[in-house]
Coordinates of C-alpha atoms and ligand atoms in Angstrom, one line a residue:
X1 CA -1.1 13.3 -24.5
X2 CA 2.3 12.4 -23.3
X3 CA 2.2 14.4 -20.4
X4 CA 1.5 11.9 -17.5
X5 CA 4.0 9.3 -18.9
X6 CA 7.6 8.2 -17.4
X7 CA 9.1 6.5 -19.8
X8 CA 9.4 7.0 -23.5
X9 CA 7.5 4.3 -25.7
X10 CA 4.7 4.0 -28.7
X11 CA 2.6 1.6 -28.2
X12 CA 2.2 0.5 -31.6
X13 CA 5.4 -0.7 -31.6
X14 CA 4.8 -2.9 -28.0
X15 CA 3.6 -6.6 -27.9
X16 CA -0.2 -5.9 -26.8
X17 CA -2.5 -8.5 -24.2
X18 CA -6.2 -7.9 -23.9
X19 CA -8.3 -9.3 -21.4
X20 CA -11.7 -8.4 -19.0
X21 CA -9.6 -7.2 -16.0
X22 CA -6.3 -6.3 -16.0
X23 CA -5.1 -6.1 -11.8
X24 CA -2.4 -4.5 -10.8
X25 CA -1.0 -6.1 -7.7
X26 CA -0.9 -10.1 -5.8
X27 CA -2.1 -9.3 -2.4
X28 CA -5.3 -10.0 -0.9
X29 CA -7.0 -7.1 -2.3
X30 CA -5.9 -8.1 -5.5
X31 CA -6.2 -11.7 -5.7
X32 CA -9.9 -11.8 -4.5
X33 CA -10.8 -9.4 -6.7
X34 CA -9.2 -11.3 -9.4
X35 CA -10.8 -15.0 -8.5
X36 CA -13.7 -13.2 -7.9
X37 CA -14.2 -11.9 -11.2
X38 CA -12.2 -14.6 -13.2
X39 CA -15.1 -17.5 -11.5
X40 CA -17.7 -15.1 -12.6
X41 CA -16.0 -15.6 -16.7
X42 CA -14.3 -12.6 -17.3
X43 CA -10.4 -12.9 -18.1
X44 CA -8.3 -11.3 -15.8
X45 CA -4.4 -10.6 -16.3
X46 CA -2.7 -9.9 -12.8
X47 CA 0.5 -8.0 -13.1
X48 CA 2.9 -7.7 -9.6
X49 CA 5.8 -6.2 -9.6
X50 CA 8.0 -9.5 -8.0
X51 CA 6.8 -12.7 -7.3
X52 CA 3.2 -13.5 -5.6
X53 CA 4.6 -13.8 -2.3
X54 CA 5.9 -10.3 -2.2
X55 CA 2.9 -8.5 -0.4
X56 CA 2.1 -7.1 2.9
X57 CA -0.5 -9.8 2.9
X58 CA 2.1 -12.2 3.2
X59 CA 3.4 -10.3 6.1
X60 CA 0.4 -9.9 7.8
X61 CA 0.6 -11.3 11.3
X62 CA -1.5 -10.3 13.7
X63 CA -5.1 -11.4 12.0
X64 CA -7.9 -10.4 10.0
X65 CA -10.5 -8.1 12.2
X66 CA -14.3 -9.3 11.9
X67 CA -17.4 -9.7 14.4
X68 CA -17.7 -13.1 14.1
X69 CA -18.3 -14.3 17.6
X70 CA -21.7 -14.4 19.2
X71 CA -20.0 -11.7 21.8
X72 CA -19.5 -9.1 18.9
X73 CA -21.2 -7.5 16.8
X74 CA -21.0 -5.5 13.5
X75 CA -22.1 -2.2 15.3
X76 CA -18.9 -2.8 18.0
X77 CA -16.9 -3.0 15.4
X78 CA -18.4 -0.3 13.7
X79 CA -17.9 2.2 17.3
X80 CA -14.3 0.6 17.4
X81 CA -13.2 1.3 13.5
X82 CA -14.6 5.2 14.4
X83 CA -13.1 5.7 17.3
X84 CA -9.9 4.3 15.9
X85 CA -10.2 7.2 13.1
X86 CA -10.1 10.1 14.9
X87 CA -13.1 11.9 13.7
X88 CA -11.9 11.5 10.0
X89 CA -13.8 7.6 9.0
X90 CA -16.4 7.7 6.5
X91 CA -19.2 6.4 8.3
X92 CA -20.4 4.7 5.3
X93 CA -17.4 2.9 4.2
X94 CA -17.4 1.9 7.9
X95 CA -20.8 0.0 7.7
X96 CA -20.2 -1.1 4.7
X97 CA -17.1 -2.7 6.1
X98 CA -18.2 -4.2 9.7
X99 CA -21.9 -5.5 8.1
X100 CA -20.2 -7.1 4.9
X101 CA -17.1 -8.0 6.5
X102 CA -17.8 -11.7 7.8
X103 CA -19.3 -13.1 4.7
X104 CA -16.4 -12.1 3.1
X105 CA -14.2 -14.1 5.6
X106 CA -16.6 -17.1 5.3
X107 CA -16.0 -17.0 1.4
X108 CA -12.5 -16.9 2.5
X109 CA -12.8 -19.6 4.4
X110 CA -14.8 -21.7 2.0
X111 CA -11.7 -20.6 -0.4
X112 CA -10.2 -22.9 2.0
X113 CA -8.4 -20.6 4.2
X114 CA -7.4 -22.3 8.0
X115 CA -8.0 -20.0 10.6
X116 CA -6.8 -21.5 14.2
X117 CA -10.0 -23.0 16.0
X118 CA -10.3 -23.9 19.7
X119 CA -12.4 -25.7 21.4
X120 CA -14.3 -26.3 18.4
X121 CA -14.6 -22.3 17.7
X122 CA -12.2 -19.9 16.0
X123 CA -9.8 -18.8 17.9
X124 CA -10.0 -14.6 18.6
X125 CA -6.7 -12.6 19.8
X126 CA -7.7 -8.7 21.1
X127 CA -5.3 -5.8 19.4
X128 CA -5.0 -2.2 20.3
X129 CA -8.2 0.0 20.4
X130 CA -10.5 -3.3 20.0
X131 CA -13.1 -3.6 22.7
X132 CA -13.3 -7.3 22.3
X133 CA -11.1 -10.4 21.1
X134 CA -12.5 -10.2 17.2
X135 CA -9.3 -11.1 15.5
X136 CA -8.8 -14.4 13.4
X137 CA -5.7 -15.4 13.6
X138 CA -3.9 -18.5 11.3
X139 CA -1.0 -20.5 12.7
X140 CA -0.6 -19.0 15.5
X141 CA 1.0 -15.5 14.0
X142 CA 1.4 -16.2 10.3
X143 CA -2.5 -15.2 9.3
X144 CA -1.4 -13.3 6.3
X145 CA 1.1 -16.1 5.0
X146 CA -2.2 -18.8 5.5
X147 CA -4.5 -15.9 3.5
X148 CA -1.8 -15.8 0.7
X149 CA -1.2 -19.3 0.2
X150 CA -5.0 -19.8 -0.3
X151 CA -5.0 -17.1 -3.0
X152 CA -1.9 -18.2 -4.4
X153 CA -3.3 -21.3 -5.2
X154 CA -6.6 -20.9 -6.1
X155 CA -5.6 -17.8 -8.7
X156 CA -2.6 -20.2 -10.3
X157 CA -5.5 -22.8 -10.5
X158 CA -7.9 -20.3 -12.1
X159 CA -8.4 -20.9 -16.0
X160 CA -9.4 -17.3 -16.5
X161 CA -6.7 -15.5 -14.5
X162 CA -2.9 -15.4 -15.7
X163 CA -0.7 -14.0 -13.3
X164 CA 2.7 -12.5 -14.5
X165 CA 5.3 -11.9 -12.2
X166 CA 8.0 -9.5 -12.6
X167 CA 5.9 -7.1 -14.0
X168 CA 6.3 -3.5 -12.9
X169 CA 3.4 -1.2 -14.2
X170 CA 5.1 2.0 -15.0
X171 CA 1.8 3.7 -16.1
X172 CA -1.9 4.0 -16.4
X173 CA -2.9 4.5 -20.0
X174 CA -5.6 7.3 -19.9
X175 CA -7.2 9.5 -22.3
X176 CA -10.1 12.2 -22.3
X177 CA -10.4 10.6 -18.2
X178 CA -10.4 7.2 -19.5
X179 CA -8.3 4.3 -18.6
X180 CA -7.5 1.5 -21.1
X181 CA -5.0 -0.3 -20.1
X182 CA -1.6 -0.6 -18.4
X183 CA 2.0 0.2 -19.4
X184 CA 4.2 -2.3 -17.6
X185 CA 7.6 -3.5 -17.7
X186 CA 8.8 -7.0 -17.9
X187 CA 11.8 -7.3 -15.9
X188 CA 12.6 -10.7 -17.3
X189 CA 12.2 -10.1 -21.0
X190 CA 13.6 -6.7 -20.5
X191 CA 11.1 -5.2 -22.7
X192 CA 7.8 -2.6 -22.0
X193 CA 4.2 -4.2 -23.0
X194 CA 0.9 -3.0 -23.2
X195 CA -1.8 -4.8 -21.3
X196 CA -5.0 -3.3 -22.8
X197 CA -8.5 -3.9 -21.0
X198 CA -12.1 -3.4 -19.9
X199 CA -11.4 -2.3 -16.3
X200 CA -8.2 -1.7 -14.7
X201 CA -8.5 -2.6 -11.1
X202 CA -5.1 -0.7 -8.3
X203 CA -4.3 -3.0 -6.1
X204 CA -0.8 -2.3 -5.1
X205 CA -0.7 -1.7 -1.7
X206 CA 1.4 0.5 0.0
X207 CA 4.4 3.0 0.6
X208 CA 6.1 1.8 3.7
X209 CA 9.5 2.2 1.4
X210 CA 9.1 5.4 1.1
X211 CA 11.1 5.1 4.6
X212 CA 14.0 3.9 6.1
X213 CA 12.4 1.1 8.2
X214 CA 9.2 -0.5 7.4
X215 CA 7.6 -3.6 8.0
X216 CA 6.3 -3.8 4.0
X217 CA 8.0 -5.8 1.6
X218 CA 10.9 -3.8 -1.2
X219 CA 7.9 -3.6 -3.9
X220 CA 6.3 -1.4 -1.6
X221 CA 7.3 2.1 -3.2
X222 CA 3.5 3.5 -3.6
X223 CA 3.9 3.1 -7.2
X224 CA 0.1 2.6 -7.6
X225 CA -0.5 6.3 -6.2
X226 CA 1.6 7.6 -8.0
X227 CA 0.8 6.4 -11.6
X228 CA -2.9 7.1 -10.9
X229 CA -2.3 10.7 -9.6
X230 CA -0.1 11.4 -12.8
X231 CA -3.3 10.0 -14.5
X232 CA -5.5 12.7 -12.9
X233 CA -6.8 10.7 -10.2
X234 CA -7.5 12.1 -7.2
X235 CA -5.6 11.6 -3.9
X236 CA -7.4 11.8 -0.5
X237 CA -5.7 11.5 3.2
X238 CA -1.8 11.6 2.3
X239 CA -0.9 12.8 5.7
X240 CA -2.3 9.7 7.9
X241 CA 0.3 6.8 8.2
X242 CA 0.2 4.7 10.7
X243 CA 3.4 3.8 11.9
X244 CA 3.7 0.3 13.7
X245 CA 5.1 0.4 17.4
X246 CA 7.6 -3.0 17.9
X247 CA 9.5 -4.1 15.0
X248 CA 12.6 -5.6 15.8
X249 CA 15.5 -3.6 16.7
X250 CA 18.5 -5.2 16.2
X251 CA 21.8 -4.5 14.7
X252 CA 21.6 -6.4 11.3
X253 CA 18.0 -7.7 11.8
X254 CA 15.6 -6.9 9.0
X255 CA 13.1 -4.9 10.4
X256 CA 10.7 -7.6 11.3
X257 CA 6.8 -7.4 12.6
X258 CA 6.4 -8.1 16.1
X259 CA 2.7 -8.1 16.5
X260 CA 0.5 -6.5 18.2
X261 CA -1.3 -9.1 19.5
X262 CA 1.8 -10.0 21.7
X263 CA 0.2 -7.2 23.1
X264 CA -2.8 -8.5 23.1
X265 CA -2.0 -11.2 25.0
X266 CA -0.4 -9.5 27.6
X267 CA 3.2 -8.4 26.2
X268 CA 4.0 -5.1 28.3
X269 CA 6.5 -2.9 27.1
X270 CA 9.3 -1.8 29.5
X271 CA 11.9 1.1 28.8
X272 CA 15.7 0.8 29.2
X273 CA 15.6 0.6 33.4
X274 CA 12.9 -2.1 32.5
X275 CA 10.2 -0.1 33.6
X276 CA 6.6 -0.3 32.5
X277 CA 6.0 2.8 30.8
X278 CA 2.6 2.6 28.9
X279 CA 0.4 3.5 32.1
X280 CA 1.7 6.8 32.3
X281 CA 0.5 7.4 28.6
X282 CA -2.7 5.9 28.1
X283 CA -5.4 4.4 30.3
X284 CA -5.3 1.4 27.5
X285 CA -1.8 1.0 28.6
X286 CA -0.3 -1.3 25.6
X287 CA -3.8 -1.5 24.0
X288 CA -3.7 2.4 23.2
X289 CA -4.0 3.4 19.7
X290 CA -0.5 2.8 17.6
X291 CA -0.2 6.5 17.8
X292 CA -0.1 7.0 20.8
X293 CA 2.0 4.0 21.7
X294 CA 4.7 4.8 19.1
X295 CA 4.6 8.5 20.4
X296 CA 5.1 7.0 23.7
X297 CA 8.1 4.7 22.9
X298 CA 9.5 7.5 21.0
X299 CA 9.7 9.5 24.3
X300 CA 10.7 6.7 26.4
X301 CA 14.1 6.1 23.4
X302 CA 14.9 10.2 23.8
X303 CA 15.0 10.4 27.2
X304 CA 17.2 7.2 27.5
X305 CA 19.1 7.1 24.0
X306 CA 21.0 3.9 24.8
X307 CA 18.1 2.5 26.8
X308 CA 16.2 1.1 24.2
X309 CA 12.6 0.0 24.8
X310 CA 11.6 -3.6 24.8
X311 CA 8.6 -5.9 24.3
X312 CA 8.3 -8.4 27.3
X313 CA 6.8 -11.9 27.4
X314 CA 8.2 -13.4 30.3
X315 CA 5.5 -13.3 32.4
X316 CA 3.3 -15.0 29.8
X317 CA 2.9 -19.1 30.4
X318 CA 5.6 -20.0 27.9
X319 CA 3.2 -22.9 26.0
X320 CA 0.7 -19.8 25.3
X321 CA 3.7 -17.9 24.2
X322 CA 5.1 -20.3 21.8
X323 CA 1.5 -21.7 20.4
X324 CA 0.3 -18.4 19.6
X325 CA 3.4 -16.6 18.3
X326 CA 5.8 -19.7 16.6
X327 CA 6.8 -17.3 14.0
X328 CA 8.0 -14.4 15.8
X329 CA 9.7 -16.8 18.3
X330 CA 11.5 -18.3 14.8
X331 CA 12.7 -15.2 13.4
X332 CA 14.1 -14.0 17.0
X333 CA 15.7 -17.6 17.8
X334 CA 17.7 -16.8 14.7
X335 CA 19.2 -14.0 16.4
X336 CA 19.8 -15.3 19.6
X337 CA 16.7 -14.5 21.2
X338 CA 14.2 -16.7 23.2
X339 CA 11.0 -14.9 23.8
X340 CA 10.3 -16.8 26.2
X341 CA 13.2 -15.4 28.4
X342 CA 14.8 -12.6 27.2
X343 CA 13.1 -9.3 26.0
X344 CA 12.8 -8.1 22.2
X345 CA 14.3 -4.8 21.8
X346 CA 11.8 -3.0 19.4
X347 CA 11.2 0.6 17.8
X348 CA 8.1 2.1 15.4
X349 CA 8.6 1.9 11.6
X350 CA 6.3 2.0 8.7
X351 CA 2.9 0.6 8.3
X352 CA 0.5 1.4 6.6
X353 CA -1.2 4.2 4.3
X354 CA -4.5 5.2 5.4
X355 CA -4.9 7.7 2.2
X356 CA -4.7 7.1 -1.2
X357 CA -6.6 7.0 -4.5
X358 CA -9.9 8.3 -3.6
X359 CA -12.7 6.2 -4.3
X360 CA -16.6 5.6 -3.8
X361 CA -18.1 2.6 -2.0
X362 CA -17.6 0.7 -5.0
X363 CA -14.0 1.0 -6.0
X364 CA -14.7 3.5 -8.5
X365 CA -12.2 6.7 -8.9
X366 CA -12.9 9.7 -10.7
X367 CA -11.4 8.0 -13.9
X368 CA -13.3 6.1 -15.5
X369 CA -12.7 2.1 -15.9
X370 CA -9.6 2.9 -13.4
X371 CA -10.4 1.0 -9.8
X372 CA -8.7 0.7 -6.7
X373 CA -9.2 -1.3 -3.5
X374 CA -6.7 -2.4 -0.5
X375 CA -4.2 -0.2 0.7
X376 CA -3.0 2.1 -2.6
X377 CA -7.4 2.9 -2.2
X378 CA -9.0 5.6 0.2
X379 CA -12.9 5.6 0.9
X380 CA -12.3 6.9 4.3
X381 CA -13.0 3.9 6.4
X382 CA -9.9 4.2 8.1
X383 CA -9.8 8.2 8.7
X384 CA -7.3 9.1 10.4
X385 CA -6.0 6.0 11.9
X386 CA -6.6 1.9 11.4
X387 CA -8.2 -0.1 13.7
X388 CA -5.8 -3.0 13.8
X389 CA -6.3 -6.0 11.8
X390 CA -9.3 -4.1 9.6
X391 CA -6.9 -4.2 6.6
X392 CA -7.0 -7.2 5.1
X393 CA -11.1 -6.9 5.7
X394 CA -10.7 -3.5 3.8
X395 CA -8.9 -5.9 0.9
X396 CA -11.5 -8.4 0.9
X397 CA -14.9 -5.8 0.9
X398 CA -14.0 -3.4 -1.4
X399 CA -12.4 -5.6 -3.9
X400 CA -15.3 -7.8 -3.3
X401 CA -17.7 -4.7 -4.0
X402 CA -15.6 -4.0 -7.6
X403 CA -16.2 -6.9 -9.4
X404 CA -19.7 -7.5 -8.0
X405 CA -20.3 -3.6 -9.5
X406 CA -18.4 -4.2 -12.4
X407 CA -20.1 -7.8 -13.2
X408 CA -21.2 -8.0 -16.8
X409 CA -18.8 -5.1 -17.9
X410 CA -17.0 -8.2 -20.4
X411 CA -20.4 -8.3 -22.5
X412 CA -19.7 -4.9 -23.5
X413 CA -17.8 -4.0 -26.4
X414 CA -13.7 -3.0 -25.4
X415 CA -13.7 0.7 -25.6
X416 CA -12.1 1.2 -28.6
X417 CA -8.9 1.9 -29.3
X418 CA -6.0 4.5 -30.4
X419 CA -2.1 4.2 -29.8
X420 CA -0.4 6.0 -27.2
X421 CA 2.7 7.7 -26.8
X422 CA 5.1 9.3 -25.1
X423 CA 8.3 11.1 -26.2
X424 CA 10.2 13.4 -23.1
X425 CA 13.7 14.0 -23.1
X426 CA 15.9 11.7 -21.1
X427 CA 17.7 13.6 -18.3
X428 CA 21.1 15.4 -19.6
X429 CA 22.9 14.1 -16.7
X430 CA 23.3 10.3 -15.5
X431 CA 21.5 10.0 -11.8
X432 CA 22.4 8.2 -9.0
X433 CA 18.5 6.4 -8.1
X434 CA 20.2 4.2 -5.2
X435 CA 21.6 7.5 -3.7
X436 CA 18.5 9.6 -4.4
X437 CA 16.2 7.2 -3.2
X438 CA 18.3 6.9 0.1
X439 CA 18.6 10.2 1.0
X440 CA 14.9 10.5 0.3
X441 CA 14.1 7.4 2.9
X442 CA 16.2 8.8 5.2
X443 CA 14.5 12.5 5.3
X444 CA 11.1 11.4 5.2
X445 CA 12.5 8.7 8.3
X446 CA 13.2 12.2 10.1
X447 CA 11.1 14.4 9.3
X448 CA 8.2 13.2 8.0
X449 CA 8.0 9.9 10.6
X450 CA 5.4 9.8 13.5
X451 CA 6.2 13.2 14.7
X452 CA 6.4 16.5 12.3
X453 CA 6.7 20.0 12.0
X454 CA 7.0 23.0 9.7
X455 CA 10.5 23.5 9.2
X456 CA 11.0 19.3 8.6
X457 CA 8.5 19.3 6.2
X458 CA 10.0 22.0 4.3
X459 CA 13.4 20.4 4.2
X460 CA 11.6 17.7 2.5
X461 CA 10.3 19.5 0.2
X462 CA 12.8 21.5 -0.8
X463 CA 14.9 18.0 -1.5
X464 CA 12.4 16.6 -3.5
X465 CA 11.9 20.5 -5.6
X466 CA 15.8 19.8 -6.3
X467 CA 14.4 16.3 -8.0
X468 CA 11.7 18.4 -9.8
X469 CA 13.2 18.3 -13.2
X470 CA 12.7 14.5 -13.5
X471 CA 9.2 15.1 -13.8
X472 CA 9.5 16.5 -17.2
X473 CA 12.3 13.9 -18.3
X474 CA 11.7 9.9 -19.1
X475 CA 13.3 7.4 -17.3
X476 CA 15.4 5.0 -19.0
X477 CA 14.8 1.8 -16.4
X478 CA 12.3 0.7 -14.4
X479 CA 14.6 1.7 -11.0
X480 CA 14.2 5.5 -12.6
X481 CA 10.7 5.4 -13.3
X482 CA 9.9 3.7 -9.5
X483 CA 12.3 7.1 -8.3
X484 CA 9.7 9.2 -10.0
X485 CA 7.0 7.3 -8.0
X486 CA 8.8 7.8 -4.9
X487 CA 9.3 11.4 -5.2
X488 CA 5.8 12.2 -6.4
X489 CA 4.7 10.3 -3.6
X490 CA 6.8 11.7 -1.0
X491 CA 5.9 14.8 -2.2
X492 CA 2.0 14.4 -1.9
X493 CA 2.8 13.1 2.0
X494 CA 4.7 16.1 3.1
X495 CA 2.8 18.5 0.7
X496 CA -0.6 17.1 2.7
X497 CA 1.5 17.0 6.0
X498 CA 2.5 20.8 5.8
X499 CA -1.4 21.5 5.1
X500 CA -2.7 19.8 8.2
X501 CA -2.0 22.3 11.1
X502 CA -2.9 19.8 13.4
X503 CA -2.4 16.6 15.0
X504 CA -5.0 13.7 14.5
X505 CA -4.5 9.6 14.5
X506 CA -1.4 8.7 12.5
X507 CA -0.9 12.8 11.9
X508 CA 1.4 14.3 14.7
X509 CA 2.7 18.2 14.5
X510 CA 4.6 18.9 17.1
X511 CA 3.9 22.6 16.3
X512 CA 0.4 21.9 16.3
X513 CA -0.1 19.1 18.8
X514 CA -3.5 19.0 19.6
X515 CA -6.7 18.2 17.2
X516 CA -8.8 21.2 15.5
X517 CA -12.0 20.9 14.5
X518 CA -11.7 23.3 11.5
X519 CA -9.6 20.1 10.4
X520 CA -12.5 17.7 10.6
X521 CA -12.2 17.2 7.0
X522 CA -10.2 15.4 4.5
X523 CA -7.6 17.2 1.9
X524 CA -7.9 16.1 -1.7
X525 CA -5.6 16.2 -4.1
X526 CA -5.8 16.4 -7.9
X527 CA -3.0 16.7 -10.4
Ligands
LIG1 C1 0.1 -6.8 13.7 O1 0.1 -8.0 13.7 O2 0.5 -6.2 14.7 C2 -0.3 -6.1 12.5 C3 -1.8 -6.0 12.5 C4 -2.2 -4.8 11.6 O3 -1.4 -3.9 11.3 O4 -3.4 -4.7 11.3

């Protein structure tokens, strides 16, 4: 069985760990999940791939999406999340979500997560597509950074959980549909190890790296898909990303977040001539759906190349401005901006993955003892588009819903085991991964970005059938073996892309530019 491997080892001859859980990935997703399980007495081992703080949780700005106001209600939320979707959300996963959501937050909170409070009341901010302030927000904009820290500390705390950093799980160890454990490399011992359990739980978020500009953090490579597809899981909704509208777009500025609930509260966005544009696109204005705001800023950029489009707060009373967003106003003070007073020049990059490993209500894939919640995790409650701020809910549910369906599974005896193996020829000639892995980013930046069509698809593809052979060889280092993930991955995206003769949420053909409803379904993927 050394088919689905991607680096050479034997693990007889690899220092072995056992434990209940093992978790692949630090981010909200993973971490609940993880104290979840580790509070109910199973041992959990969490493996991520840098340090804790290297997740789009961390990132996460804007807030965490739940009807807990006496305004709301789960069934708003529910008409919002569909709407959002474009026809594609599994209704379902969508209940499941809205009706669940809020206790999860309260356990969150009692995990002693701050979120802002005024007047005695949390504090809601309104995104795109929502019909009603239902966001929780934390320090103003930093609402993933308050999550993680929360997580951070209670799973360090945690007797039954051992986190290991800077450990990069090259593979899924799976036999006769099976999973028993991890392959992973530590990057500070140098050396491959073999994390052997009862349940192996995704949680590695997403594949924003994939492309030139992203909002996600470097570990975000979509390494989780791609080890679990190479396992024989299957794949569901590759072609839906959602692209983010206003990252900062400076010369030498990282591309950083500039979220939407600027917009929210009232940010317009004005083109180069500092016109307000968003009217003429949506009746939502800057509250339309990211698609269609990205589509619209893209529009604005071609018609005026050296224009540039801009987010605007100047209008807004600057106490609100700086209270609700101290963060952003930080990060653009360091390069000579004042929000305040001068506009933020900004531009779409990469967001978030609504696909991924298919799963049921309960985390469970079509492998057995293989699980996957968060972002790397598809159930369909996103279809074809997010609603914003209803990903770190997702996290929070469905990793909640894994450990409460897997409770009990450490009574039962570990499934037993046999060594695996892999032994593939290493490539004949040295390659470049840095170059590859460029060229890659900057294709799928091109051609596979917010707006696609046949021929741009096909150029992808026929880069990534020049990498082909790779698949068959063993990567020497752990930079080869992520390569492999992001050429798989990139391949299932455009493959997926190519497919959908259509357009619908984060899916745009310009050959194809309206919705079908022959395409009211979802393509799945199996190796
Ligand atoms: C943001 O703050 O704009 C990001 C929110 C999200 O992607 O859900």
């Amino acid at each position: 069985m050394a088919d689905h491997y991607i680096m050479n080892f034997n693990t007889r001859d690899l220092p072995r760990y056992e434990s209940d859980y093992v978790i692949l990935g630090s981010g909200i997703a993973g971490f609940f999940s993880a104290l979840l399980a580790g509070r109910l007495g199973a041992s959990v081992t969490v493996l991520t791939k840098q340090t804790i703080l290297d997740s789009n949780t961390d990132k996460a700005q804007g807030g965490i999406a739940a009807a807990m106001d006496t305004e709301d209600s789960p069934e708003l939320h529910y008409q919002d999340t569909l709407r959002a979707g474009a026809g594609l959300c599994d209704r379902g996963a969508v209940r499941i979500l809205v009706n669940e959501g809020p206790r999860r937050v309260l356990q969150l909170m009692d995990l002693g997560a701050r979120f802002d409070v005024e007047g005695g009341r949390l504090a809601l901010t309104r995104e795109g597509a929502h019909s009603c302030r239902r966001i929780l927000h934390a320090c103003g904009d930093a609402t993933g950074a308050e999550i993680q820290r929360v997580l951070n500390e209670q799973a360090l705390a945690e007797k039954n959980i051992e986190v290991l950093e800077r450990h990069f799980a090259v593979d899924l160890l799976v036999r006769d549909n099976v999973c028993y454990g991890v392959l992973a490399y530590d990057y500070s011992k140098g050396e491959l190890k073999v994390f052997r359990s009862r349940a192996v739980i995704l949680a590695t978020g997403g594949l924003g790296q994939l492309y030139a500009h992203s909002t996600n953090p470097e570990v975000a490579t979509g390494d989780g898909i791609a080890m679990a597809y190479r396992a024989g899981a299957e794949v569901m909704d590759m072609e839906f990303l959602q692209f983010h509208p206003t990252v900062l777009d400076l010369p030498g500025a990282p591309r950083f977040l500039i979220s939407e609930a600027a917009r929210g509260e009232g940010a317009i966005l004005r083109n180069g001539r500092e016109e307000r544009f968003m009217p003429r696109y949506h009746e939502l204005a800057e509250l339309a759906p990211r698609d269609v705001v990205v589509r619209a800023i893209l529009e604005e950029m071609q018609k005026d190349p050296r224009g540039g489009v801009y987010l605007d707060l100047r209008h807004l009373d600057p106490e609100l401005v700086l209270h609700r967003f101290p963060n952003i106003n930080r990060t653009c003070l360091g390069y000579g901006l004042d929000i305040t007073r001068d506009m933020i020049p900004v531009a779409p990059a990469a967001h978030y993955m609504m696909g991924g490993v298919k799963t049921n209500y309960f985390g469970e894939t079509n492998i057995e003892r293989l699980y996957a919640c968060g972002e790397v995790a598809c159930q369909g409650v996103h279809g074809a588009n997010r609603l914003a701020s209803n990903s770190l809910l997702d996290g929070l549910v469905f990793g909640g819903r894994i450990v409460e369906r897997t409770a009990g599974i450490w009574r039962e005896q570990m499934p037993a085991w046999t060594d695996f193996a892999s032994e593939l020829p290493e490539p004949g000639e040295s390659v470049d991964n840095l170059a590859i892995q460029e060229q890659l980013q900057s294709l799928m930046s091109i051609y596979v970005g917010p707006l696609r069509d046949r021929q741009g698809l096909e150029k992808v593809l026929e880069f990534i059938d020049g990498y082909a052979y790779l698949e068959n060889t063993a990567a020497g280092t752990p930079q080869g073996a992520e390569l492999r993930n992001r050429l798989l991955v990139s391949r299932l995206v455009a493959e997926t892309a190519l497919m959908r003769t259509e357009s619908r949420g984060g899916h745009y053909r310009k050959d194809y530019p309206r919705p079908r409803n022959s395409w009211l379904k979802h393509i799945i993927l199996r190796k």
